[in-house]
Amino acid sequence: MANLNDMSRLHTNDLEIRATEAVQRHLSRHVVASKSVSQRKLDFEHSRPRWLREMGAEATGVFFYVFPGIASVASFTLNLANPAGVAAFGSSFQIGWAFGIGIAFAIITCAPTSGGHFNPAITICFAIWQGFPWKKVPHYIFAQVFGAFIAGLLLMGMYWEQIAAFKAETIAKGEPLIFNGGPASILCTFPAMGQTNLGYLFFIEFFVDSFIGIVIWASLDPANPFISPVSAPFVIGMAYASMVWGFADISISTNLARDLGTRIVAAIFFGGKAFTYRHYSWIALLVNIPATIFATGFYELLMRDSLQKIGKGHAVHENGEEGLRRHMTNTGYMETGMTNAVRQDADSKVNGANEY
């Protein structure tokens, strides 16, 4: 079983789902008998480079999260002048749902392979707090940005006729292509005309990213009695959606990869001003990292219960049973049956939380 645990994790810092064990316990319900797995298929899957699978999963996950969101933005922005109006083509409420459900789909689809980071800030935080290998950080981040870039390109292709008409109409009015509500804003965030205080925009971005970061870290905590692997994707998606509903009119980015990938596409089609407009892009691109480090640090330092995590079997003491025994002795627990005592303590906390 230990080998199966090692195989299921492979240093991806997944959602603590322990996919291999889950598959073993799963009750199959097949309408048609499943096909046997050939040795050729097993050999092929074994030969695939792990780094390539992880990069592919991260890029695909970001695509799954970004594309529904920006497609919803396109549907809303391009049809503001339509006689049917907002009632038919959405609002910020629709956009929030599109991003939130996209995140849930991304986690469900790709997290078993790569761990489901989908955000450079989350990857960096896993490296800081959870032992994710630093050598994997660069190629994870590259894959995440690439996934958003492909989402932006595909959107431009699928909406090209409407976007081209919107672009021509904007130019005919003598308006720039890059502003909040303009053609380029379909792909990435720009401040509104009256938003000139960069400090204020920095504060909003920092708060939003910190809020989402704490929810993510709490959702991934195996000692959290209120979260299961089934609910985690939707809780994380709802955290993102709630921030879109609350602050989208003020301008938020929330993810370096999501913003950089699509901003590159905006620069290709609408000009390099996508990176220089009102000196805002550095806020959209960079604030997410320190904000998420702050949020996860806040959770690690104030709310993490590692003893309960050990008791639930999701971690071990770095010095094994002997190290755990010394800790339990120093903190007043009984010296005998240390692991069982920890587990009983964890169970009592869960029962208390359920009663609450």
GROMACS .gro file of C-alpha atoms in nm:
model
  356
    1MET     CA    1   0.000   0.000   0.000
    2ALA     CA    2   0.292   0.231   0.071
    3ASN     CA    3   0.411   0.187  -0.284
    4LEU     CA    4   0.064   0.269  -0.414
    5ASN     CA    5   0.062   0.587  -0.206
    6ASP     CA    6   0.398   0.688  -0.349
    7MET     CA    7   0.276   0.619  -0.703
    8SER     CA    8  -0.040   0.822  -0.654
    9ARG     CA    9   0.140   1.136  -0.538
   10LEU     CA   10   0.466   1.158  -0.732
   11HIS     CA   11   0.539   1.502  -0.581
   12THR     CA   12   0.257   1.680  -0.759
   13ASN     CA   13   0.090   1.801  -0.438
   14ASP     CA   14  -0.247   1.682  -0.562
   15LEU     CA   15  -0.574   1.757  -0.386
   16GLU     CA   16  -0.508   1.483  -0.128
   17ILE     CA   17  -0.751   1.272  -0.327
   18ARG     CA   18  -0.511   0.974  -0.334
   19ALA     CA   19  -0.636   0.872  -0.676
   20THR     CA   20  -0.494   0.517  -0.674
   21GLU     CA   21  -0.670   0.419  -0.353
   22ALA     CA   22  -0.991   0.589  -0.467
   23VAL     CA   23  -0.991   0.382  -0.786
   24GLN     CA   24  -0.937   0.064  -0.588
   25ARG     CA   25  -1.236   0.137  -0.363
   26HIS     CA   26  -1.460   0.263  -0.641
   27LEU     CA   27  -1.763   0.048  -0.726
   28SER     CA   28  -1.769   0.020  -1.104
   29ARG     CA   29  -2.102   0.057  -1.278
   30HIS     CA   30  -2.054  -0.038  -1.642
   31VAL     CA   31  -2.335  -0.071  -1.889
   32VAL     CA   32  -2.095  -0.272  -2.107
   33ALA     CA   33  -1.816  -0.486  -1.968
   34SER     CA   34  -1.490  -0.294  -1.960
   35LYS     CA   35  -1.217  -0.383  -2.202
   36SER     CA   36  -0.911  -0.550  -2.058
   37VAL     CA   37  -0.595  -0.337  -2.042
   38SER     CA   38  -0.330  -0.455  -2.283
   39GLN     CA   39   0.036  -0.478  -2.198
   40ARG     CA   40   0.110  -0.250  -2.494
   41LYS     CA   41  -0.109   0.020  -2.341
   42LEU     CA   42   0.059  -0.018  -2.002
   43ASP     CA   43   0.404   0.000  -2.163
   44PHE     CA   44   0.306   0.311  -2.359
   45GLU     CA   45   0.168   0.484  -2.049
   46HIS     CA   46   0.476   0.392  -1.851
   47SER     CA   47   0.704   0.535  -2.121
   48ARG     CA   48   0.539   0.878  -2.121
   49PRO     CA   49   0.764   1.141  -1.960
   50ARG     CA   50   0.620   1.249  -1.628
   51TRP     CA   51   0.714   1.614  -1.687
   52LEU     CA   52   0.529   1.616  -2.018
   53ARG     CA   53   0.213   1.476  -1.862
   54GLU     CA   54   0.226   1.732  -1.582
   55MET     CA   55   0.282   2.022  -1.821
   56GLY     CA   56   0.004   1.900  -2.049
   57ALA     CA   57  -0.236   1.870  -1.755
   58GLU     CA   58  -0.150   2.216  -1.621
   59ALA     CA   59  -0.192   2.377  -1.963
   60THR     CA   60  -0.519   2.193  -2.022
   61GLY     CA   61  -0.651   2.285  -1.678
   62VAL     CA   62  -0.577   2.655  -1.726
   63PHE     CA   63  -0.741   2.636  -2.068
   64PHE     CA   64  -1.052   2.476  -1.916
   65TYR     CA   65  -1.070   2.754  -1.658
   66VAL     CA   66  -0.983   3.053  -1.878
   67PHE     CA   67  -1.172   2.973  -2.196
   68PRO     CA   68  -1.526   2.955  -2.049
   69GLY     CA   69  -1.459   3.279  -1.861
   70ILE     CA   70  -1.332   3.487  -2.151
   71ALA     CA   71  -1.593   3.335  -2.383
   72SER     CA   72  -1.857   3.458  -2.140
   73VAL     CA   73  -1.692   3.801  -2.135
   74ALA     CA   74  -1.693   3.802  -2.518
   75SER     CA   75  -2.059   3.704  -2.532
   76PHE     CA   76  -2.148   3.985  -2.294
   77THR     CA   77  -1.922   4.258  -2.439
   78LEU     CA   78  -1.995   4.194  -2.805
   79ASN     CA   79  -2.372   4.200  -2.756
   80LEU     CA   80  -2.418   4.507  -2.541
   81ALA     CA   81  -2.569   4.687  -2.840
   82ASN     CA   82  -2.784   4.390  -2.937
   83PRO     CA   83  -3.160   4.458  -2.914
   84ALA     CA   84  -3.194   4.159  -2.681
   85GLY     CA   85  -2.934   4.321  -2.459
   86VAL     CA   86  -2.797   4.194  -2.133
   87ALA     CA   87  -3.102   3.979  -2.064
   88ALA     CA   88  -3.004   3.742  -2.345
   89PHE     CA   89  -2.627   3.757  -2.336
   90GLY     CA   90  -2.539   3.773  -1.969
   91SER     CA   91  -2.385   3.989  -1.703
   92SER     CA   92  -2.104   3.980  -1.448
   93PHE     CA   93  -2.312   3.714  -1.270
   94GLN     CA   94  -2.288   3.490  -1.574
   95ILE     CA   95  -1.917   3.564  -1.611
   96GLY     CA   96  -1.852   3.470  -1.248
   97TRP     CA   97  -2.026   3.138  -1.295
   98ALA     CA   98  -1.831   3.071  -1.616
   99PHE     CA   99  -1.494   3.120  -1.445
  100GLY     CA  100  -1.603   2.935  -1.129
  101ILE     CA  101  -1.741   2.628  -1.304
  102GLY     CA  102  -1.443   2.634  -1.541
  103ILE     CA  103  -1.212   2.607  -1.239
  104ALA     CA  104  -1.413   2.313  -1.105
  105PHE     CA  105  -1.395   2.137  -1.443
  106ALA     CA  106  -1.020   2.205  -1.462
  107ILE     CA  107  -0.958   2.048  -1.121
  108ILE     CA  108  -1.179   1.747  -1.192
  109THR     CA  109  -1.019   1.687  -1.532
  110CYS     CA  110  -0.652   1.756  -1.473
  111ALA     CA  111  -0.570   1.753  -1.101
  112PRO     CA  112  -0.520   1.374  -1.086
  113THR     CA  113  -0.227   1.412  -1.327
  114SER     CA  114  -0.051   1.733  -1.223
  115GLY     CA  115  -0.195   1.819  -0.883
  116GLY     CA  116  -0.419   2.092  -1.021
  117HIS     CA  117  -0.223   2.411  -0.947
  118PHE     CA  118  -0.337   2.618  -1.250
  119ASN     CA  119  -0.184   2.932  -1.098
  120PRO     CA  120   0.187   3.024  -1.067
  121ALA     CA  121   0.124   3.164  -0.719
  122ILE     CA  122  -0.024   2.833  -0.601
  123THR     CA  123   0.271   2.643  -0.750
  124ILE     CA  124   0.515   2.870  -0.565
  125CYS     CA  125   0.318   2.831  -0.241
  126PHE     CA  126   0.325   2.452  -0.273
  127ALA     CA  127   0.703   2.478  -0.309
  128ILE     CA  128   0.731   2.705  -0.003
  129TRP     CA  129   0.492   2.525   0.234
  130GLN     CA  130   0.432   2.172   0.107
  131GLY     CA  131   0.761   2.048  -0.033
  132PHE     CA  132   0.677   2.071  -0.402
  133PRO     CA  133   1.010   2.042  -0.591
  134TRP     CA  134   1.145   2.385  -0.691
  135LYS     CA  135   1.289   2.233  -1.007
  136LYS     CA  136   0.933   2.173  -1.131
  137VAL     CA  137   0.816   2.529  -1.069
  138PRO     CA  138   0.945   2.684  -1.398
  139HIS     CA  139   0.788   2.427  -1.629
  140TYR     CA  140   0.461   2.432  -1.435
  141ILE     CA  141   0.442   2.811  -1.472
  142PHE     CA  142   0.531   2.797  -1.841
  143ALA     CA  143   0.256   2.540  -1.902
  144GLN     CA  144   0.002   2.750  -1.713
  145VAL     CA  145   0.078   3.062  -1.917
  146PHE     CA  146   0.074   2.857  -2.237
  147GLY     CA  147  -0.271   2.719  -2.155
  148ALA     CA  148  -0.412   3.071  -2.112
  149PHE     CA  149  -0.238   3.182  -2.434
  150ILE     CA  150  -0.403   2.901  -2.632
  151ALA     CA  151  -0.741   2.987  -2.476
  152GLY     CA  152  -0.701   3.347  -2.593
  153LEU     CA  153  -0.597   3.245  -2.943
  154LEU     CA  154  -0.886   3.003  -2.980
  155LEU     CA  155  -1.134   3.261  -2.860
  156MET     CA  156  -1.005   3.512  -3.117
  157GLY     CA  157  -1.049   3.250  -3.388
  158MET     CA  158  -1.400   3.151  -3.284
  159TYR     CA  159  -1.522   3.509  -3.236
  160TRP     CA  160  -1.309   3.666  -3.509
  161GLU     CA  161  -1.597   3.795  -3.722
  162GLN     CA  162  -1.769   3.967  -3.428
  163ILE     CA  163  -1.447   4.096  -3.273
  164ALA     CA  164  -1.327   4.234  -3.608
  165ALA     CA  165  -1.658   4.418  -3.652
  166PHE     CA  166  -1.635   4.553  -3.295
  167LYS     CA  167  -1.277   4.663  -3.361
  168ALA     CA  168  -1.376   4.846  -3.682
  169GLU     CA  169  -1.668   5.012  -3.506
  170THR     CA  170  -1.442   5.126  -3.220
  171ILE     CA  171  -1.186   5.273  -3.460
  172ALA     CA  172  -1.464   5.449  -3.655
  173LYS     CA  173  -1.576   5.618  -3.332
  174GLY     CA  174  -1.221   5.742  -3.279
  175GLU     CA  175  -1.182   5.537  -2.961
  176PRO     CA  176  -0.874   5.334  -2.865
  177LEU     CA  177  -0.880   4.957  -2.888
  178ILE     CA  178  -0.741   4.911  -2.538
  179PHE     CA  179  -0.961   5.023  -2.250
  180ASN     CA  180  -1.209   4.869  -2.010
  181GLY     CA  181  -1.501   4.771  -2.233
  182GLY     CA  182  -1.298   4.784  -2.554
  183PRO     CA  183  -1.207   4.493  -2.782
  184ALA     CA  184  -0.889   4.405  -2.592
  185SER     CA  185  -1.073   4.385  -2.260
  186ILE     CA  186  -1.243   4.069  -2.382
  187LEU     CA  187  -0.913   3.893  -2.324
  188CYS     CA  188  -0.763   4.056  -2.016
  189THR     CA  189  -0.827   4.317  -1.750
  190PHE     CA  190  -0.789   4.695  -1.785
  191PRO     CA  191  -0.889   4.965  -1.537
  192ALA     CA  192  -1.201   5.168  -1.605
  193MET     CA  193  -1.175   5.525  -1.728
  194GLY     CA  194  -1.218   5.672  -1.381
  195GLN     CA  195  -0.980   5.432  -1.206
  196THR     CA  196  -0.652   5.623  -1.191
  197ASN     CA  197  -0.541   5.537  -0.837
  198LEU     CA  198  -0.298   5.247  -0.876
  199GLY     CA  199  -0.267   5.210  -0.500
  200TYR     CA  200  -0.638   5.147  -0.473
  201LEU     CA  201  -0.626   4.890  -0.755
  202PHE     CA  202  -0.328   4.724  -0.585
  203PHE     CA  203  -0.521   4.695  -0.258
  204ILE     CA  204  -0.828   4.547  -0.427
  205GLU     CA  205  -0.618   4.292  -0.618
  206PHE     CA  206  -0.424   4.198  -0.304
  207PHE     CA  207  -0.742   4.149  -0.103
  208VAL     CA  208  -0.919   3.944  -0.371
  209ASP     CA  209  -0.618   3.718  -0.429
  210SER     CA  210  -0.568   3.670  -0.054
  211PHE     CA  211  -0.934   3.579  -0.007
  212ILE     CA  212  -0.916   3.317  -0.282
  213GLY     CA  213  -0.580   3.190  -0.153
  214ILE     CA  214  -0.712   3.122   0.198
  215VAL     CA  215  -1.014   2.936   0.061
  216ILE     CA  216  -0.791   2.725  -0.164
  217TRP     CA  217  -0.553   2.637   0.121
  218ALA     CA  218  -0.840   2.550   0.355
  219SER     CA  219  -1.000   2.335   0.083
  220LEU     CA  220  -0.677   2.142   0.034
  221ASP     CA  221  -0.622   2.083   0.407
  222PRO     CA  222  -0.685   1.710   0.467
  223ALA     CA  223  -0.760   1.786   0.834
  224ASN     CA  224  -1.053   2.012   0.738
  225PRO     CA  225  -1.372   1.825   0.836
  226PHE     CA  226  -1.594   2.039   0.614
  227ILE     CA  227  -1.425   1.961   0.282
  228SER     CA  228  -1.416   1.640   0.084
  229PRO     CA  229  -1.233   1.568  -0.242
  230VAL     CA  230  -1.571   1.574  -0.415
  231SER     CA  231  -1.662   1.923  -0.294
  232ALA     CA  232  -1.318   2.089  -0.315
  233PRO     CA  233  -1.331   2.179  -0.689
  234PHE     CA  234  -1.666   2.351  -0.651
  235VAL     CA  235  -1.575   2.534  -0.330
  236ILE     CA  236  -1.261   2.673  -0.493
  237GLY     CA  237  -1.459   2.768  -0.805
  238MET     CA  238  -1.723   2.943  -0.596
  239ALA     CA  239  -1.456   3.142  -0.412
  240TYR     CA  240  -1.333   3.274  -0.746
  241ALA     CA  241  -1.686   3.340  -0.873
  242SER     CA  242  -1.779   3.535  -0.558
  243MET     CA  243  -1.483   3.769  -0.608
  244VAL     CA  244  -1.581   3.823  -0.972
  245TRP     CA  245  -1.933   3.912  -0.861
  246GLY     CA  246  -1.802   4.151  -0.600
  247PHE     CA  247  -1.511   4.323  -0.771
  248ALA     CA  248  -1.513   4.269  -1.148
  249ASP     CA  249  -1.633   4.626  -1.202
  250ILE     CA  250  -1.323   4.753  -1.017
  251SER     CA  251  -1.076   4.546  -1.226
  252ILE     CA  252  -0.925   4.223  -1.094
  253SER     CA  253  -0.693   3.965  -1.247
  254THR     CA  254  -0.651   3.693  -0.975
  255ASN     CA  255  -0.401   3.479  -1.168
  256LEU     CA  256  -0.068   3.563  -1.333
  257ALA     CA  257  -0.099   3.284  -1.592
  258ARG     CA  258  -0.457   3.370  -1.683
  259ASP     CA  259  -0.367   3.736  -1.730
  260LEU     CA  260  -0.026   3.703  -1.898
  261GLY     CA  261  -0.132   3.439  -2.151
  262THR     CA  262  -0.434   3.635  -2.269
  263ARG     CA  263  -0.256   3.970  -2.245
  264ILE     CA  264   0.005   3.842  -2.491
  265VAL     CA  265  -0.279   3.757  -2.731
  266ALA     CA  266  -0.428   4.104  -2.677
  267ALA     CA  267  -0.090   4.260  -2.759
  268ILE     CA  268  -0.067   4.054  -3.078
  269PHE     CA  269  -0.409   4.160  -3.208
  270PHE     CA  270  -0.457   4.505  -3.054
  271GLY     CA  271  -0.108   4.641  -2.991
  272GLY     CA  272   0.163   4.652  -2.728
  273LYS     CA  273  -0.032   4.907  -2.527
  274ALA     CA  274  -0.198   4.605  -2.369
  275PHE     CA  275   0.107   4.596  -2.140
  276THR     CA  276   0.147   4.969  -2.086
  277TYR     CA  277  -0.209   5.101  -2.054
  278ARG     CA  278  -0.212   5.325  -1.745
  279HIS     CA  279   0.081   5.126  -1.602
  280TYR     CA  280  -0.172   4.873  -1.473
  281SER     CA  281  -0.039   4.544  -1.610
  282TRP     CA  282   0.220   4.497  -1.332
  283ILE     CA  283  -0.066   4.489  -1.080
  284ALA     CA  284  -0.259   4.233  -1.283
  285LEU     CA  285   0.049   4.018  -1.337
  286LEU     CA  286   0.249   4.034  -1.015
  287VAL     CA  287   0.029   4.112  -0.715
  288ASN     CA  288  -0.122   3.764  -0.717
  289ILE     CA  289   0.208   3.605  -0.603
  290PRO     CA  290   0.276   3.803  -0.281
  291ALA     CA  291  -0.096   3.806  -0.199
  292THR     CA  292  -0.123   3.428  -0.226
  293ILE     CA  293   0.199   3.376  -0.027
  294PHE     CA  294   0.051   3.602   0.242
  295ALA     CA  295  -0.279   3.411   0.238
  296THR     CA  296  -0.126   3.066   0.256
  297GLY     CA  297   0.126   3.183   0.518
  298PHE     CA  298  -0.163   3.317   0.725
  299TYR     CA  299  -0.329   2.976   0.708
  300GLU     CA  300  -0.009   2.781   0.777
  301LEU     CA  301   0.094   2.993   1.074
  302LEU     CA  302  -0.245   3.046   1.239
  303MET     CA  303  -0.488   2.774   1.131
  304ARG     CA  304  -0.294   2.466   1.019
  305ASP     CA  305  -0.331   2.167   1.257
  306SER     CA  306  -0.050   1.931   1.158
  307LEU     CA  307  -0.115   1.694   1.450
  308GLN     CA  308  -0.465   1.634   1.321
  309LYS     CA  309  -0.320   1.586   0.974
  310ILE     CA  310  -0.089   1.314   1.113
  311GLY     CA  311  -0.379   1.158   1.302
  312LYS     CA  312  -0.583   1.126   0.984
  313GLY     CA  313  -0.295   0.946   0.814
  314HIS     CA  314  -0.216   1.221   0.563
  315ALA     CA  315   0.133   1.290   0.699
  316VAL     CA  316   0.398   1.149   0.931
  317HIS     CA  317   0.637   1.309   1.176
  318GLU     CA  318   0.974   1.384   1.016
  319ASN     CA  319   1.142   1.165   1.281
  320GLY     CA  320   0.888   0.886   1.264
  321GLU     CA  321   0.709   0.733   1.563
  322GLU     CA  322   0.993   0.826   1.795
  323GLY     CA  323   0.966   1.192   1.703
  324LEU     CA  324   0.588   1.180   1.744
  325ARG     CA  325   0.628   1.011   2.083
  326ARG     CA  326   0.864   1.284   2.204
  327HIS     CA  327   0.621   1.554   2.090
  328MET     CA  328   0.327   1.383   2.260
  329THR     CA  329   0.527   1.346   2.582
  330ASN     CA  330   0.639   1.709   2.578
  331THR     CA  331   0.285   1.832   2.520
  332GLY     CA  332   0.124   1.617   2.790
  333TYR     CA  333  -0.023   1.327   2.594
  334MET     CA  334   0.014   0.966   2.708
  335GLU     CA  335   0.337   0.802   2.597
  336THR     CA  336   0.174   0.477   2.492
  337GLY     CA  337  -0.033   0.430   2.181
  338MET     CA  338   0.073   0.765   2.039
  339THR     CA  339  -0.064   0.726   1.692
  340ASN     CA  340  -0.401   0.602   1.818
  341ALA     CA  341  -0.416   0.891   2.063
  342VAL     CA  342  -0.360   1.138   1.783
  343ARG     CA  343  -0.626   0.974   1.573
  344GLN     CA  344  -0.872   0.981   1.861
  345ASP     CA  345  -0.795   1.350   1.909
  346ALA     CA  346  -0.857   1.414   1.540
  347ASP     CA  347  -1.184   1.218   1.546
  348SER     CA  348  -1.305   1.408   1.850
  349LYS     CA  349  -1.238   1.738   1.674
  350VAL     CA  350  -1.430   1.620   1.369
  351ASN     CA  351  -1.723   1.507   1.583
  352GLY     CA  352  -1.721   1.837   1.768
  353ALA     CA  353  -1.721   2.026   1.439
  354ASN     CA  354  -2.011   1.816   1.313
  355GLU     CA  355  -2.208   1.883   1.630
  356TYR     CA  356  -2.145   2.254   1.583
   0.00000   0.00000   0.00000
